[in-house]
CSV table of N, CA and C in Angstrom, one decimal:
chain,number,residue,atom,x,y,z
A,1,MET,N,0.5,59.6,-30.1
A,1,MET,CA,1.0,58.6,-30.6
A,1,MET,C,2.2,58.2,-30.1
A,2,ASP,N,2.7,59.3,-29.7
A,2,ASP,CA,4.6,59.5,-29.1
A,2,ASP,C,4.5,58.7,-27.9
A,3,TYR,N,3.5,58.5,-27.2
A,3,TYR,CA,3.1,57.8,-25.9
A,3,TYR,C,3.3,56.4,-26.2
A,4,PHE,N,2.2,56.1,-27.0
A,4,PHE,CA,2.3,54.8,-27.5
A,4,PHE,C,3.3,54.3,-27.8
A,5,ASN,N,4.1,54.9,-29.1
A,5,ASN,CA,5.6,54.5,-29.4
A,5,ASN,C,6.8,54.3,-28.5
A,6,ALA,N,6.5,55.2,-27.4
A,6,ALA,CA,7.5,55.0,-26.2
A,6,ALA,C,7.5,54.0,-25.4
A,7,PHE,N,6.0,53.7,-25.6
A,7,PHE,CA,5.6,52.3,-24.6
A,7,PHE,C,6.0,51.0,-25.0
A,8,TRP,N,5.7,51.0,-26.1
A,8,TRP,CA,5.8,49.6,-26.9
A,8,TRP,C,7.6,49.4,-27.1
A,9,VAL,N,8.4,50.2,-27.5
A,9,VAL,CA,9.5,50.5,-27.5
A,9,VAL,C,10.2,49.9,-26.1
A,10,GLY,N,10.1,50.8,-25.3
A,10,GLY,CA,10.8,50.9,-23.9
A,10,GLY,C,10.0,49.6,-23.3
A,11,GLY,N,8.9,48.5,-23.3
A,11,GLY,CA,8.2,47.8,-23.3
A,11,GLY,C,9.4,46.7,-23.9
A,12,LEU,N,9.5,46.8,-25.5
A,12,LEU,CA,10.3,45.4,-25.8
A,12,LEU,C,11.7,45.8,-25.8
A,13,ILE,N,12.4,46.7,-25.1
A,13,ILE,CA,13.6,46.5,-24.8
A,13,ILE,C,13.7,45.9,-23.3
A,14,CYS,N,12.7,46.1,-22.7
A,14,CYS,CA,12.7,45.6,-20.9
A,14,CYS,C,12.5,44.0,-21.5
A,15,ALA,N,11.7,43.7,-22.4
A,15,ALA,CA,11.0,42.3,-22.2
A,15,ALA,C,12.3,41.3,-22.8
A,16,LEU,N,12.8,42.0,-24.0
A,16,LEU,CA,14.2,41.4,-24.3
A,16,LEU,C,15.4,41.3,-23.2
A,17,VAL,N,15.9,42.0,-22.5
A,17,VAL,CA,16.4,41.9,-21.3
A,17,VAL,C,16.1,40.9,-20.3
A,18,GLN,N,14.7,40.9,-19.9
A,18,GLN,CA,14.1,40.0,-19.0
A,18,GLN,C,14.1,38.8,-19.8
A,19,ILE,N,14.1,38.4,-20.9
A,19,ILE,CA,14.5,37.0,-21.9
A,19,ILE,C,15.9,36.9,-21.5
A,20,LEU,N,16.8,37.8,-21.9
A,20,LEU,CA,18.1,37.3,-21.5
A,20,LEU,C,18.9,37.2,-20.4
A,21,LEU,N,18.0,37.7,-19.7
A,21,LEU,CA,18.6,37.5,-18.2
A,21,LEU,C,17.8,36.2,-17.4
A,22,GLU,N,16.8,35.4,-18.0
A,22,GLU,CA,16.3,34.3,-17.6
A,22,GLU,C,16.4,33.0,-18.4
A,23,LYS,N,17.1,33.6,-19.4
A,23,LYS,CA,17.4,32.4,-20.6
A,23,LYS,C,19.1,31.8,-20.5
A,24,THR,N,20.1,32.7,-19.7
A,24,THR,CA,21.3,32.8,-19.8
A,24,THR,C,21.7,32.6,-18.1
A,25,THR,N,22.8,32.6,-18.1
A,25,THR,CA,23.5,32.3,-17.0
A,25,THR,C,24.0,33.9,-16.5
A,26,LEU,N,24.0,34.9,-17.7
A,26,LEU,CA,24.7,36.2,-17.5
A,26,LEU,C,24.1,36.8,-15.9
A,27,LEU,N,24.8,37.2,-15.3
A,27,LEU,CA,24.5,38.1,-14.0
A,27,LEU,C,23.8,39.5,-14.3
A,28,PRO,N,23.1,39.8,-13.4
A,28,PRO,CA,22.4,41.1,-14.0
A,28,PRO,C,23.6,42.4,-13.8
A,29,GLY,N,24.6,42.5,-13.4
A,29,GLY,CA,25.5,43.2,-13.4
A,29,GLY,C,26.4,43.4,-14.8
A,30,ARG,N,26.8,42.2,-15.1
A,30,ARG,CA,27.2,41.9,-16.7
A,30,ARG,C,26.0,42.4,-17.9
A,31,VAL,N,24.6,42.4,-17.7
A,31,VAL,CA,23.9,42.8,-18.5
A,31,VAL,C,23.8,44.2,-18.7
A,32,MET,N,24.0,44.8,-17.7
A,32,MET,CA,23.7,46.3,-17.6
A,32,MET,C,25.0,46.7,-18.7
A,33,VAL,N,26.2,46.1,-18.1
A,33,VAL,CA,27.4,46.7,-18.9
A,33,VAL,C,27.3,46.3,-20.3
A,34,ILE,N,26.7,45.3,-20.7
A,34,ILE,CA,26.2,44.9,-22.4
A,34,ILE,C,25.5,45.8,-22.7
A,35,LEU,N,24.6,46.4,-21.9
A,35,LEU,CA,23.2,47.0,-22.6
A,35,LEU,C,23.9,48.8,-22.5
A,36,VAL,N,25.2,49.5,-21.5
A,36,VAL,CA,25.3,50.1,-21.7
A,36,VAL,C,26.4,50.2,-23.1
A,37,SER,N,27.0,49.3,-23.2
A,37,SER,CA,28.4,49.3,-24.2
A,37,SER,C,27.1,49.0,-25.5
A,38,LEU,N,26.2,48.2,-25.5
A,38,LEU,CA,25.8,48.3,-26.8
A,38,LEU,C,25.2,49.5,-27.4
A,39,GLY,N,24.5,50.5,-26.1
A,39,GLY,CA,24.3,51.6,-26.5
A,39,GLY,C,24.7,52.5,-27.2
A,40,ALA,N,26.0,52.6,-26.6
A,40,ALA,CA,27.7,53.5,-27.0
A,40,ALA,C,28.0,52.9,-28.8
A,41,ILE,N,27.7,51.4,-28.7
A,41,ILE,CA,28.1,51.1,-30.2
A,41,ILE,C,26.9,51.5,-31.1
A,42,LEU,N,25.6,51.3,-30.6
A,42,LEU,CA,24.6,51.9,-31.7
A,42,LEU,C,24.7,52.9,-32.0
A,43,GLY,N,25.3,54.0,-30.9
A,43,GLY,CA,25.4,55.3,-31.4
A,43,GLY,C,26.5,55.8,-32.2
A,44,TRP,N,27.5,54.9,-32.2
A,44,TRP,CA,28.5,55.2,-32.8
A,44,TRP,C,28.3,55.1,-34.0
A,45,LEU,N,27.4,54.0,-34.3
A,45,LEU,CA,27.3,53.9,-35.5
A,45,LEU,C,25.9,54.4,-36.4
A,46,GLY,N,25.3,55.8,-35.5
A,46,GLY,CA,24.4,55.9,-35.7
A,46,GLY,C,23.5,55.4,-36.1
A,47,LEU,N,23.0,54.3,-35.3
A,47,LEU,CA,21.7,53.7,-35.6
A,47,LEU,C,20.4,53.9,-34.3
A,48,TYR,N,21.4,54.7,-33.2
A,48,TYR,CA,20.4,54.5,-32.3
A,48,TYR,C,19.2,56.1,-32.0
A,49,GLN,N,19.9,57.2,-33.1
A,49,GLN,CA,19.7,58.4,-32.5
A,49,GLN,C,18.4,58.3,-33.5
A,50,PRO,N,17.9,57.5,-34.5
A,50,PRO,CA,16.6,57.3,-35.4
A,50,PRO,C,15.5,56.9,-34.0
A,51,LEU,N,16.0,56.1,-33.3
A,51,LEU,CA,15.0,55.0,-32.6
A,51,LEU,C,15.1,56.3,-31.2
A,52,ILE,N,15.9,56.8,-30.8
A,52,ILE,CA,14.8,58.1,-30.0
A,52,ILE,C,14.4,58.9,-30.6
A,53,ASP,N,14.6,58.9,-31.7
A,53,ASP,CA,13.5,60.6,-32.7
A,53,ASP,C,12.1,59.7,-32.7
A,54,PHE,N,11.9,58.5,-33.0
A,54,PHE,CA,10.8,57.6,-33.1
A,54,PHE,C,9.9,57.3,-31.7
A,55,ALA,N,11.0,57.0,-30.9
A,55,ALA,CA,10.4,56.3,-29.6
A,55,ALA,C,10.1,57.5,-28.2
A,56,GLY,N,11.6,58.4,-28.5
A,56,GLY,CA,11.6,59.3,-27.6
A,56,GLY,C,12.0,58.6,-26.2
A,57,ALA,N,11.4,58.7,-24.9
A,57,ALA,CA,11.5,58.3,-23.6
A,57,ALA,C,11.6,56.7,-23.6
A,58,GLY,N,10.9,56.1,-24.5
A,58,GLY,CA,11.1,54.7,-24.8
A,58,GLY,C,12.2,54.2,-24.9
A,59,ALA,N,13.3,54.9,-25.5
A,59,ALA,CA,14.3,54.4,-26.1
A,59,ALA,C,15.5,55.0,-25.4
A,60,SER,N,15.5,56.5,-24.8
A,60,SER,CA,16.4,57.2,-23.7
A,60,SER,C,16.2,56.9,-22.6
A,61,VAL,N,15.7,56.0,-22.0
A,61,VAL,CA,15.4,55.9,-20.7
A,61,VAL,C,16.1,54.5,-20.3
A,62,PRO,N,15.8,53.7,-20.7
A,62,PRO,CA,16.9,52.5,-20.5
A,62,PRO,C,18.2,52.4,-20.8
A,63,LEU,N,18.8,51.5,-20.0
A,63,LEU,CA,20.5,51.4,-20.2
A,63,LEU,C,21.0,51.8,-21.4
A,64,LEU,N,20.5,51.4,-22.5
A,64,LEU,CA,20.5,51.5,-23.9
A,64,LEU,C,20.6,52.8,-24.2
A,65,GLY,N,19.9,53.9,-23.6
A,65,GLY,CA,19.9,55.3,-23.7
A,65,GLY,C,20.9,55.8,-23.2
A,66,PHE,N,21.2,55.4,-22.0
A,66,PHE,CA,22.6,56.0,-21.1
A,66,PHE,C,23.6,55.5,-21.9
A,67,GLY,N,24.3,54.6,-22.7
A,67,GLY,CA,25.1,54.4,-23.4
A,67,GLY,C,25.0,55.4,-24.7
A,68,ASN,N,24.4,55.6,-25.0
A,68,ASN,CA,24.2,56.2,-26.2
A,68,ASN,C,24.7,57.9,-25.6
A,69,ALA,N,24.0,58.2,-24.5
A,69,ALA,CA,24.1,59.5,-24.1
A,69,ALA,C,25.7,59.5,-23.5
A,70,LEU,N,26.5,58.5,-23.2
A,70,LEU,CA,27.6,58.6,-23.3
A,70,LEU,C,28.5,59.0,-24.4
A,71,TRP,N,28.2,58.4,-25.1
A,71,TRP,CA,28.8,58.3,-26.4
A,71,TRP,C,28.8,59.7,-27.0
A,72,LYS,N,27.4,60.2,-26.9
A,72,LYS,CA,27.2,61.5,-27.5
A,72,LYS,C,28.1,62.8,-26.7
A,73,GLY,N,28.0,62.5,-25.5
A,73,GLY,CA,29.1,63.2,-24.4
A,73,GLY,C,30.5,63.1,-25.2
A,74,VAL,N,31.0,62.0,-24.7
A,74,VAL,CA,32.3,61.9,-25.6
A,74,VAL,C,32.5,62.2,-26.7
A,75,LYS,N,31.6,62.0,-27.8
A,75,LYS,CA,32.3,62.8,-29.3
A,75,LYS,C,31.9,64.0,-29.1
A,76,GLU,N,30.7,65.1,-28.7
A,76,GLU,CA,31.4,66.3,-28.6
A,76,GLU,C,32.1,66.8,-27.9
A,77,ALA,N,32.9,65.8,-26.8
A,77,ALA,CA,34.0,66.6,-25.7
A,77,ALA,C,35.3,66.4,-26.8
A,78,VAL,N,34.9,65.5,-27.4
A,78,VAL,CA,36.5,65.1,-28.3
A,78,VAL,C,36.7,66.1,-29.2
A,79,ASP,N,35.3,66.4,-30.1
A,79,ASP,CA,35.4,67.7,-31.3
A,79,ASP,C,35.8,68.7,-30.6
A,80,LYS,N,35.5,68.8,-29.2
A,80,LYS,CA,35.5,70.2,-28.8
A,80,LYS,C,37.2,70.3,-27.9
A,81,GLU,N,37.5,70.0,-27.2
A,81,GLU,CA,38.7,69.2,-26.3
A,81,GLU,C,39.8,68.8,-27.0
A,82,GLY,N,39.3,67.8,-28.1
A,82,GLY,CA,40.5,67.0,-28.3
A,82,GLY,C,40.7,65.6,-28.0
A,83,VAL,N,41.9,65.3,-27.3
A,83,VAL,CA,41.6,64.0,-26.7
A,83,VAL,C,41.5,63.9,-25.3
A,84,LEU,N,41.5,64.9,-24.5
A,84,LEU,CA,41.3,65.3,-23.5
A,84,LEU,C,39.5,65.1,-23.2
A,85,GLY,N,38.7,65.1,-24.1
A,85,GLY,CA,37.3,64.7,-24.3
A,85,GLY,C,37.2,63.2,-23.7
A,86,LEU,N,38.2,62.8,-24.0
A,86,LEU,CA,37.7,61.0,-24.0
A,86,LEU,C,37.6,60.9,-22.5
A,87,PHE,N,38.1,62.0,-21.8
A,87,PHE,CA,38.0,61.6,-19.9
A,87,PHE,C,37.0,62.5,-19.7
A,88,LEU,N,36.5,63.6,-20.2
A,88,LEU,CA,35.5,64.6,-19.9
A,88,LEU,C,34.5,64.4,-20.1
A,89,GLY,N,33.8,63.6,-21.3
A,89,GLY,CA,32.8,64.0,-22.5
A,89,GLY,C,31.8,63.0,-21.8
A,90,GLY,N,32.1,61.6,-21.0
A,90,GLY,CA,31.0,61.1,-20.6
A,90,GLY,C,30.5,61.3,-18.8
A,91,PHE,N,31.3,62.2,-18.2
A,91,PHE,CA,30.9,62.6,-17.3
A,91,PHE,C,30.1,63.7,-17.1
A,92,LYS,N,30.7,64.9,-18.3
A,92,LYS,CA,29.5,66.1,-18.5
A,92,LYS,C,28.1,65.4,-19.0
A,93,ALA,N,28.3,64.5,-20.2
A,93,ALA,CA,26.8,64.0,-20.4
A,93,ALA,C,26.3,63.1,-19.4
A,94,SER,N,26.5,62.7,-18.4
A,94,SER,CA,25.8,62.1,-17.6
A,94,SER,C,25.7,62.4,-16.1
A,95,ALA,N,26.2,63.8,-16.1
A,95,ALA,CA,26.5,63.8,-14.6
A,95,ALA,C,24.8,64.3,-14.0
A,96,ILE,N,24.2,64.9,-15.1
A,96,ILE,CA,22.8,65.3,-14.7
A,96,ILE,C,21.9,64.1,-14.1
A,97,GLY,N,22.2,62.8,-14.8
A,97,GLY,CA,21.1,61.8,-14.5
A,97,GLY,C,21.6,61.3,-13.3
A,98,ILE,N,23.0,60.9,-13.4
A,98,ILE,CA,23.2,60.2,-12.2
A,98,ILE,C,22.9,60.9,-11.1
A,99,SER,N,23.3,62.5,-10.9
A,99,SER,CA,23.0,63.2,-9.6
A,99,SER,C,21.5,62.9,-9.3
A,100,ALA,N,20.8,62.7,-10.3
A,100,ALA,CA,19.2,62.8,-10.2
A,100,ALA,C,18.6,61.3,-9.3
A,101,ALA,N,19.6,60.5,-9.7
A,101,ALA,CA,19.7,59.2,-9.3
A,101,ALA,C,19.5,59.2,-8.1
A,102,LEU,N,20.8,59.6,-7.6
A,102,LEU,CA,21.6,59.6,-6.6
A,102,LEU,C,20.9,60.1,-5.1
A,103,ILE,N,20.3,61.7,-5.8
A,103,ILE,CA,19.7,62.4,-5.1
A,103,ILE,C,18.1,61.8,-4.4
A,104,PHE,N,17.5,61.2,-5.5
A,104,PHE,CA,16.1,60.8,-5.3
A,104,PHE,C,16.1,59.3,-4.4
A,105,SER,N,17.4,58.7,-4.6
A,105,SER,CA,16.9,57.6,-4.1
A,105,SER,C,17.5,58.2,-2.6
A,106,TYR,N,18.7,59.0,-2.2
A,106,TYR,CA,18.6,59.4,-1.0
A,106,TYR,C,17.6,60.1,-0.3
A,107,LEU,N,16.6,60.5,-1.0
A,107,LEU,CA,15.1,61.0,-0.4
A,107,LEU,C,14.2,59.9,-0.3
A,108,ALA,N,14.4,58.8,-0.9
A,108,ALA,CA,13.6,57.8,-0.7
A,108,ALA,C,14.0,57.1,0.0
A,109,SER,N,15.5,56.7,0.7
A,109,SER,CA,15.8,56.1,1.8
A,109,SER,C,15.1,56.6,3.2
A,110,PHE,N,14.7,57.9,3.5
A,110,PHE,CA,14.2,58.5,4.3
A,110,PHE,C,12.7,58.4,4.3
A,111,LEU,N,11.6,58.1,3.1
A,111,LEU,CA,10.7,57.8,3.4
A,111,LEU,C,10.4,56.3,3.6
A,112,PHE,N,11.4,55.4,3.0
A,112,PHE,CA,11.4,54.1,3.4
A,112,PHE,C,12.0,53.2,4.2
A,113,LYS,N,11.8,52.3,4.9
A,113,LYS,CA,12.6,51.4,5.7
A,113,LYS,C,13.5,50.5,4.9
A,114,PRO,N,14.5,50.9,4.5
A,114,PRO,CA,15.0,49.9,3.7
A,114,PRO,C,15.5,48.7,4.9
A,115,LYS,N,15.7,47.5,3.9
A,115,LYS,CA,16.2,45.9,4.6
A,115,LYS,C,16.9,45.1,3.9
A,116,MET,N,18.0,44.7,5.0
A,116,MET,CA,18.4,43.6,3.9
A,116,MET,C,17.7,42.4,3.4
A,117,LYS,N,18.3,42.1,2.5
A,117,LYS,CA,17.2,40.8,1.7
A,117,LYS,C,17.9,39.4,2.7
A,118,ASP,N,17.0,38.7,3.0
A,118,ASP,CA,17.4,37.2,3.9
A,118,ASP,C,17.2,36.4,2.9
A,119,GLU,N,18.1,35.8,2.7
A,119,GLU,CA,18.7,34.5,1.7
A,119,GLU,C,18.2,32.9,2.3
């Protein structure tokens, strides 16, 4: 059942974002910023952790989950380091995910021939 919940919650998030992209004039970069900010706000309100507990990776992998992870890192660092945690927390919480994305995309560039998109 965990896989099913992860699948439909993650799919619903992706479908809603796709509708947002197609029905508005918002650019993808702005939508990504909205999603990360919304994840942080929902984490601050205490609404996102129950969704992660229910859906697992279906809620933690999309950009909403990244915003929530940033919020958790900042909150933990502020509790530990004080005001300096505002600057440290987000970096500590997201370093592994960002590093993995950079390393795997770099490795993928060796396996595939990237091309510029013709317009």
